[in-house]
mmCIF file of C-alpha atoms in Angstrom:
data_model
loop_
_atom_site.group_PDB
_atom_site.id
_atom_site.type_symbol
_atom_site.label_atom_id
_atom_site.label_comp_id
_atom_site.label_asym_id
_atom_site.label_seq_id
_atom_site.Cartn_x
_atom_site.Cartn_y
_atom_site.Cartn_z
ATOM 1 C CA UNK F 323 38.071 -34.218 -68.768
ATOM 2 C CA UNK F 324 35.845 -36.501 -70.821
ATOM 3 C CA UNK F 325 33.227 -35.207 -73.258
ATOM 4 C CA UNK F 326 30.388 -36.887 -71.309
ATOM 5 C CA UNK F 327 31.364 -34.873 -68.230
ATOM 6 C CA UNK F 328 31.350 -31.639 -70.254
ATOM 7 C CA UNK F 329 27.908 -32.475 -71.704
ATOM 8 C CA UNK F 330 26.596 -33.208 -68.210
ATOM 9 C CA UNK F 331 28.016 -29.950 -66.823
ATOM 10 C CA UNK F 332 26.447 -28.028 -69.726
ATOM 11 C CA UNK F 333 23.050 -29.533 -68.916
ATOM 12 C CA UNK F 334 23.302 -28.146 -65.376
ATOM 13 C CA UNK F 335 23.771 -24.578 -66.639
ATOM 14 C CA UNK F 336 20.506 -22.934 -67.676
ATOM 15 C CA UNK F 337 21.771 -19.546 -68.802
ATOM 16 C CA UNK F 338 23.836 -19.159 -71.944
ATOM 17 C CA UNK F 339 26.130 -16.660 -70.140
ATOM 18 C CA UNK F 340 27.019 -19.388 -67.621
ATOM 19 C CA UNK F 341 27.698 -21.854 -70.432
ATOM 20 C CA UNK F 342 29.873 -19.279 -72.205
ATOM 21 C CA UNK F 343 31.900 -18.740 -69.013
ATOM 22 C CA UNK F 344 32.214 -22.511 -68.630
ATOM 23 C CA UNK F 345 33.600 -22.861 -72.177
ATOM 24 C CA UNK F 346 36.153 -20.141 -71.377
ATOM 25 C CA UNK F 347 37.081 -21.962 -68.133
ATOM 26 C CA UNK F 348 37.603 -25.173 -70.123
ATOM 27 C CA UNK F 349 40.015 -23.256 -72.343
ATOM 28 C CA UNK F 350 42.037 -22.208 -69.322
ATOM 29 C CA UNK F 351 42.628 -25.884 -68.546
ATOM 30 C CA UNK F 352 44.595 -26.420 -71.783
ATOM 31 C CA UNK F 353 48.280 -27.122 -71.323
ATOM 32 C CA UNK F 354 50.477 -24.349 -72.699
ATOM 33 C CA UNK F 355 51.518 -24.892 -76.311
ATOM 34 C CA UNK F 356 55.256 -24.817 -76.952
ATOM 35 C CA UNK F 357 56.661 -22.110 -79.193
ATOM 36 C CA UNK F 358 57.921 -24.881 -81.490
ATOM 37 C CA UNK F 359 54.312 -26.007 -82.040
ATOM 38 C CA UNK F 360 53.158 -22.475 -82.944
ATOM 39 C CA UNK F 361 54.242 -23.082 -86.526
ATOM 40 C CA UNK F 362 52.616 -22.358 -89.869
ATOM 41 C CA UNK F 363 52.206 -26.122 -90.387
ATOM 42 C CA UNK F 364 50.122 -26.352 -87.192
ATOM 43 C CA UNK F 365 48.014 -23.278 -87.939
ATOM 44 C CA UNK F 366 44.386 -24.103 -88.705
ATOM 45 C CA UNK F 367 43.124 -22.365 -91.822
ATOM 46 C CA UNK F 368 39.537 -21.093 -91.863
ATOM 47 C CA UNK F 369 39.490 -19.719 -88.318
ATOM 48 C CA UNK F 370 38.843 -16.032 -87.634
ATOM 49 C CA UNK F 371 41.281 -16.085 -84.721
ATOM 50 C CA UNK F 372 44.715 -17.679 -84.646
ATOM 51 C CA UNK F 373 44.497 -21.404 -83.890
ATOM 52 C CA UNK F 374 47.268 -23.975 -83.693
ATOM 53 C CA UNK F 375 46.757 -27.742 -83.432
ATOM 54 C CA UNK F 376 49.727 -30.069 -82.953
ATOM 55 C CA UNK F 377 49.163 -33.788 -83.410
ATOM 56 C CA UNK F 378 51.197 -36.643 -81.956
ATOM 57 C CA UNK F 379 50.566 -40.113 -83.365
ATOM 58 C CA UNK F 380 51.364 -43.215 -81.347
ATOM 59 C CA UNK F 381 51.267 -46.566 -83.129
ATOM 60 C CA UNK F 382 49.141 -49.159 -81.370
ATOM 61 C CA UNK F 383 49.636 -52.354 -83.356
ATOM 62 C CA UNK F 384 46.549 -53.940 -84.853
ATOM 63 C CA UNK F 385 44.217 -51.533 -83.065
ATOM 64 C CA UNK F 386 45.562 -48.686 -85.189
ATOM 65 C CA UNK F 387 47.194 -45.400 -84.255
ATOM 66 C CA UNK F 388 46.212 -43.283 -81.271
ATOM 67 C CA UNK F 389 46.253 -39.505 -81.695
ATOM 68 C CA UNK F 390 46.951 -36.917 -79.032
ATOM 69 C CA UNK F 391 46.477 -33.228 -79.573
ATOM 70 C CA UNK F 392 47.855 -29.991 -78.184
ATOM 71 C CA UNK F 393 46.545 -26.613 -79.193
ATOM 72 C CA UNK F 394 46.026 -22.973 -78.469
ATOM 73 C CA UNK F 395 44.269 -19.872 -79.731
ATOM 74 C CA UNK F 396 44.504 -16.152 -79.181
ATOM 75 C CA UNK F 397 40.742 -16.070 -78.401
ATOM 76 C CA UNK F 398 39.396 -17.284 -75.029
ATOM 77 C CA UNK F 399 36.189 -18.811 -76.391
ATOM 78 C CA UNK F 400 38.136 -20.644 -79.113
ATOM 79 C CA UNK F 401 40.513 -22.077 -76.497
ATOM 80 C CA UNK F 402 37.376 -23.471 -74.836
ATOM 81 C CA UNK F 403 36.187 -24.985 -78.107
ATOM 82 C CA UNK F 404 39.626 -26.576 -78.518
ATOM 83 C CA UNK F 405 39.304 -28.064 -75.010
ATOM 84 C CA UNK F 406 35.907 -29.543 -75.963
ATOM 85 C CA UNK F 407 37.390 -31.040 -79.144
ATOM 86 C CA UNK F 408 40.296 -32.528 -77.198
ATOM 87 C CA UNK F 409 37.840 -34.081 -74.724
ATOM 88 C CA UNK F 410 36.174 -35.735 -77.731
ATOM 89 C CA UNK F 411 39.238 -36.750 -79.716
ATOM 90 C CA UNK F 412 42.571 -36.655 -77.878
ATOM 91 C CA UNK F 413 43.939 -40.025 -76.780
ATOM 92 C CA UNK F 414 41.578 -41.891 -79.110
ATOM 93 C CA UNK F 415 42.161 -44.330 -81.947
ATOM 94 C CA UNK F 416 42.114 -42.851 -85.447
ATOM 95 C CA UNK F 417 39.098 -44.985 -86.428
ATOM 96 C CA UNK F 418 37.190 -43.763 -83.361
ATOM 97 C CA UNK F 419 38.002 -40.155 -84.286
ATOM 98 C CA UNK F 420 36.690 -40.690 -87.815
ATOM 99 C CA UNK F 421 33.523 -42.391 -86.530
ATOM 100 C CA UNK F 422 32.572 -39.662 -84.035
ATOM 101 C CA UNK F 423 30.256 -36.862 -85.142
ATOM 102 C CA UNK F 424 31.654 -33.681 -83.599
ATOM 103 C CA UNK F 425 28.917 -31.562 -85.181
ATOM 104 C CA UNK F 426 26.235 -33.584 -83.396
ATOM 105 C CA UNK F 427 27.994 -32.962 -80.074
ATOM 106 C CA UNK F 428 28.344 -29.281 -80.991
ATOM 107 C CA UNK F 429 24.564 -29.172 -81.614
ATOM 108 C CA UNK F 430 23.819 -31.116 -78.424
ATOM 109 C CA UNK F 431 25.729 -28.549 -76.382
ATOM 110 C CA UNK F 432 23.685 -25.796 -78.032
ATOM 111 C CA UNK F 433 26.816 -24.085 -79.276
ATOM 112 C CA UNK F 434 25.754 -23.573 -82.878
ATOM 113 C CA UNK F 435 22.949 -21.125 -82.134
ATOM 114 C CA UNK F 436 25.115 -19.135 -79.706
ATOM 115 C CA UNK F 437 28.301 -18.731 -81.711
ATOM 116 C CA UNK F 438 28.873 -16.413 -84.634
ATOM 117 C CA UNK F 439 28.936 -18.056 -88.077
ATOM 118 C CA UNK F 440 32.689 -17.322 -88.177
ATOM 119 C CA UNK F 441 33.262 -19.223 -84.917
ATOM 120 C CA UNK F 442 31.104 -22.120 -86.160
ATOM 121 C CA UNK F 443 33.130 -22.241 -89.385
ATOM 122 C CA UNK F 444 36.325 -22.185 -87.335
ATOM 123 C CA UNK F 445 35.027 -25.075 -85.231
ATOM 124 C CA UNK F 446 34.339 -27.060 -88.418
ATOM 125 C CA UNK F 447 37.844 -26.231 -89.685
ATOM 126 C CA UNK F 448 39.373 -27.557 -86.450
ATOM 127 C CA UNK F 449 37.286 -30.751 -86.680
ATOM 128 C CA UNK F 450 38.317 -31.255 -90.300
ATOM 129 C CA UNK F 451 41.975 -30.794 -89.381
ATOM 130 C CA UNK F 452 41.676 -33.435 -86.618
ATOM 131 C CA UNK F 453 39.885 -35.831 -88.989
ATOM 132 C CA UNK F 454 42.492 -35.216 -91.690
ATOM 133 C CA UNK F 455 45.300 -36.047 -89.232
ATOM 134 C CA UNK F 456 43.432 -39.238 -88.233
ATOM 135 C CA UNK F 457 43.059 -40.277 -91.899
ATOM 136 C CA UNK F 458 46.771 -39.612 -92.509
ATOM 137 C CA UNK F 459 47.759 -41.623 -89.414
ATOM 138 C CA UNK F 460 45.601 -44.557 -90.536
ATOM 139 C CA UNK F 461 47.035 -44.466 -94.053
ATOM 140 C CA UNK F 462 50.598 -44.384 -92.684
ATOM 141 C CA UNK F 463 49.848 -47.289 -90.320
ATOM 142 C CA UNK F 464 48.405 -49.369 -93.172
ATOM 143 C CA UNK F 465 51.502 -48.710 -95.302
ATOM 144 C CA UNK F 466 53.720 -49.899 -92.435
ATOM 145 C CA UNK F 467 51.660 -53.027 -91.763
ATOM 146 C CA UNK F 468 53.111 -56.290 -93.036
ATOM 147 C CA UNK F 469 51.304 -57.499 -96.135
#
């Protein structure tokens, strides 16, 4: 699912309870995360619940690396937030990931005022982890590029 579709679906739901249920439904659409990916290295620090994000980087020549993400959480609402982040970032070029403002989308969906400060901080931690992986992938690609 693309982020534009999620934003459109959110706009159709007037009640916050319906939006909350929708976020949880989005989380149910995540592919299961392998036990191998439930590692300390993939654990996101700064989240109240347990969150794992696994990143796969695919080189794409001059266009730069493309990142794909897999993830999971032990909290239903957080799984939904992960699904929203993946709709924004997974399958995208590293430069595109770094250029996109996840917090603006978060605001646009009205999530900030309806989530606890802990959940909002966790969301920011997940975004920072994704951005960090994109920066690392770009740096690695530039090192590999012929000079």
